[in-house]
Amino acid sequence: MQRVMIIGGPGSGKSTLARQIGEALDLPVYHIDRLFWRPGWQESEKGPFNEKLRRLYLDERWIVEGNYSRTWPERVARADCIIFLDLPTPLRLWRLLKRMLASYGQVRADMAPGCPERLDWAFLHYAATFPTHSRPRALELLAQLPAEKERHHLRSRTAVRAILQRIRPAAAVQA
């Protein structure tokens, strides 16, 4: 596991899992939101954003977490492991609300500078409708992966803990 792609609904724990796997395997972690957003919640221009990602994907070791499904083909081409965090919507929404309230007005470590946490109803709507709008694309992606790609479809907190328990001892053996 040298190039890991983590996708999933908002509030599923992508950033947290990326950090945990990164620590266990000593892999650099990149958050797509941090690369995409500019100060004041301004979107990056498509060309420069895509070029940043292309350069990143050329590295031999990384974890890239975040959705932005238009970036999936290039990411999948280089990734050796794809993880889809597919946790229940009520859990994800609860986590998002907790995060928004706890971090309100502050910039999270996985977010771009100048983009403080805010209560964003459009984002909450996107999170609530993720299962009907974005989840099918993620499932299709997993189904179409070449056989040599390691894949994990994690549907519960127990499944997330299990993959971490599997990775940590393996990392200790490699050290």
Steps between C-alpha positions, in 0.01 A plus 500: 500500500698797367241714317163510674183666376230563762150608398169515684212715607551820696551417866604141430847552648713525185745750649530314828557165331753655262698642794487168687616295201760765419645473851495120495669469159702823506322627187443867418132599520333743259151638548324591174304776674827660608624493140172614343384792715663843507455756779145619547355173371594585142526202264830436325509530127463160337831503308737589787311269740525207257871570449563495878333161517690362200833593660393347831393172336848461349647451848562140602337527844186687605154496646249727327166540673195672362237455237498731197393212279629668186849437640444129559628356170853637537508422872381142446756450224784564748346373826576149617224508764155659486292539816133600491362613837129427468371575848132556588359843424377578855848435638665715233256789553550485877877512451470795261283699739737429789797604285330818381411604852833404659713660227274792405709794381825301510694352211533123533832329424349325196359823353669774302626811679239775507206258498358499853240245605146627452143380521429426135148379423580421136788278613278325756247437223774353282606278792143386563444413134841337447347148506274572204725731296863403556503156664394319178804646319731384779352150490539492123862610536572214743327249274707605199841499665761273345564182702849613607361800689444446870153621592306546821132587532464596866139523617542539878725641770587139585625443144711817519656386830567156349695637203705718732577202722611306193720785370672589829650155572604464135675838521683393819624183328634702203691744724 
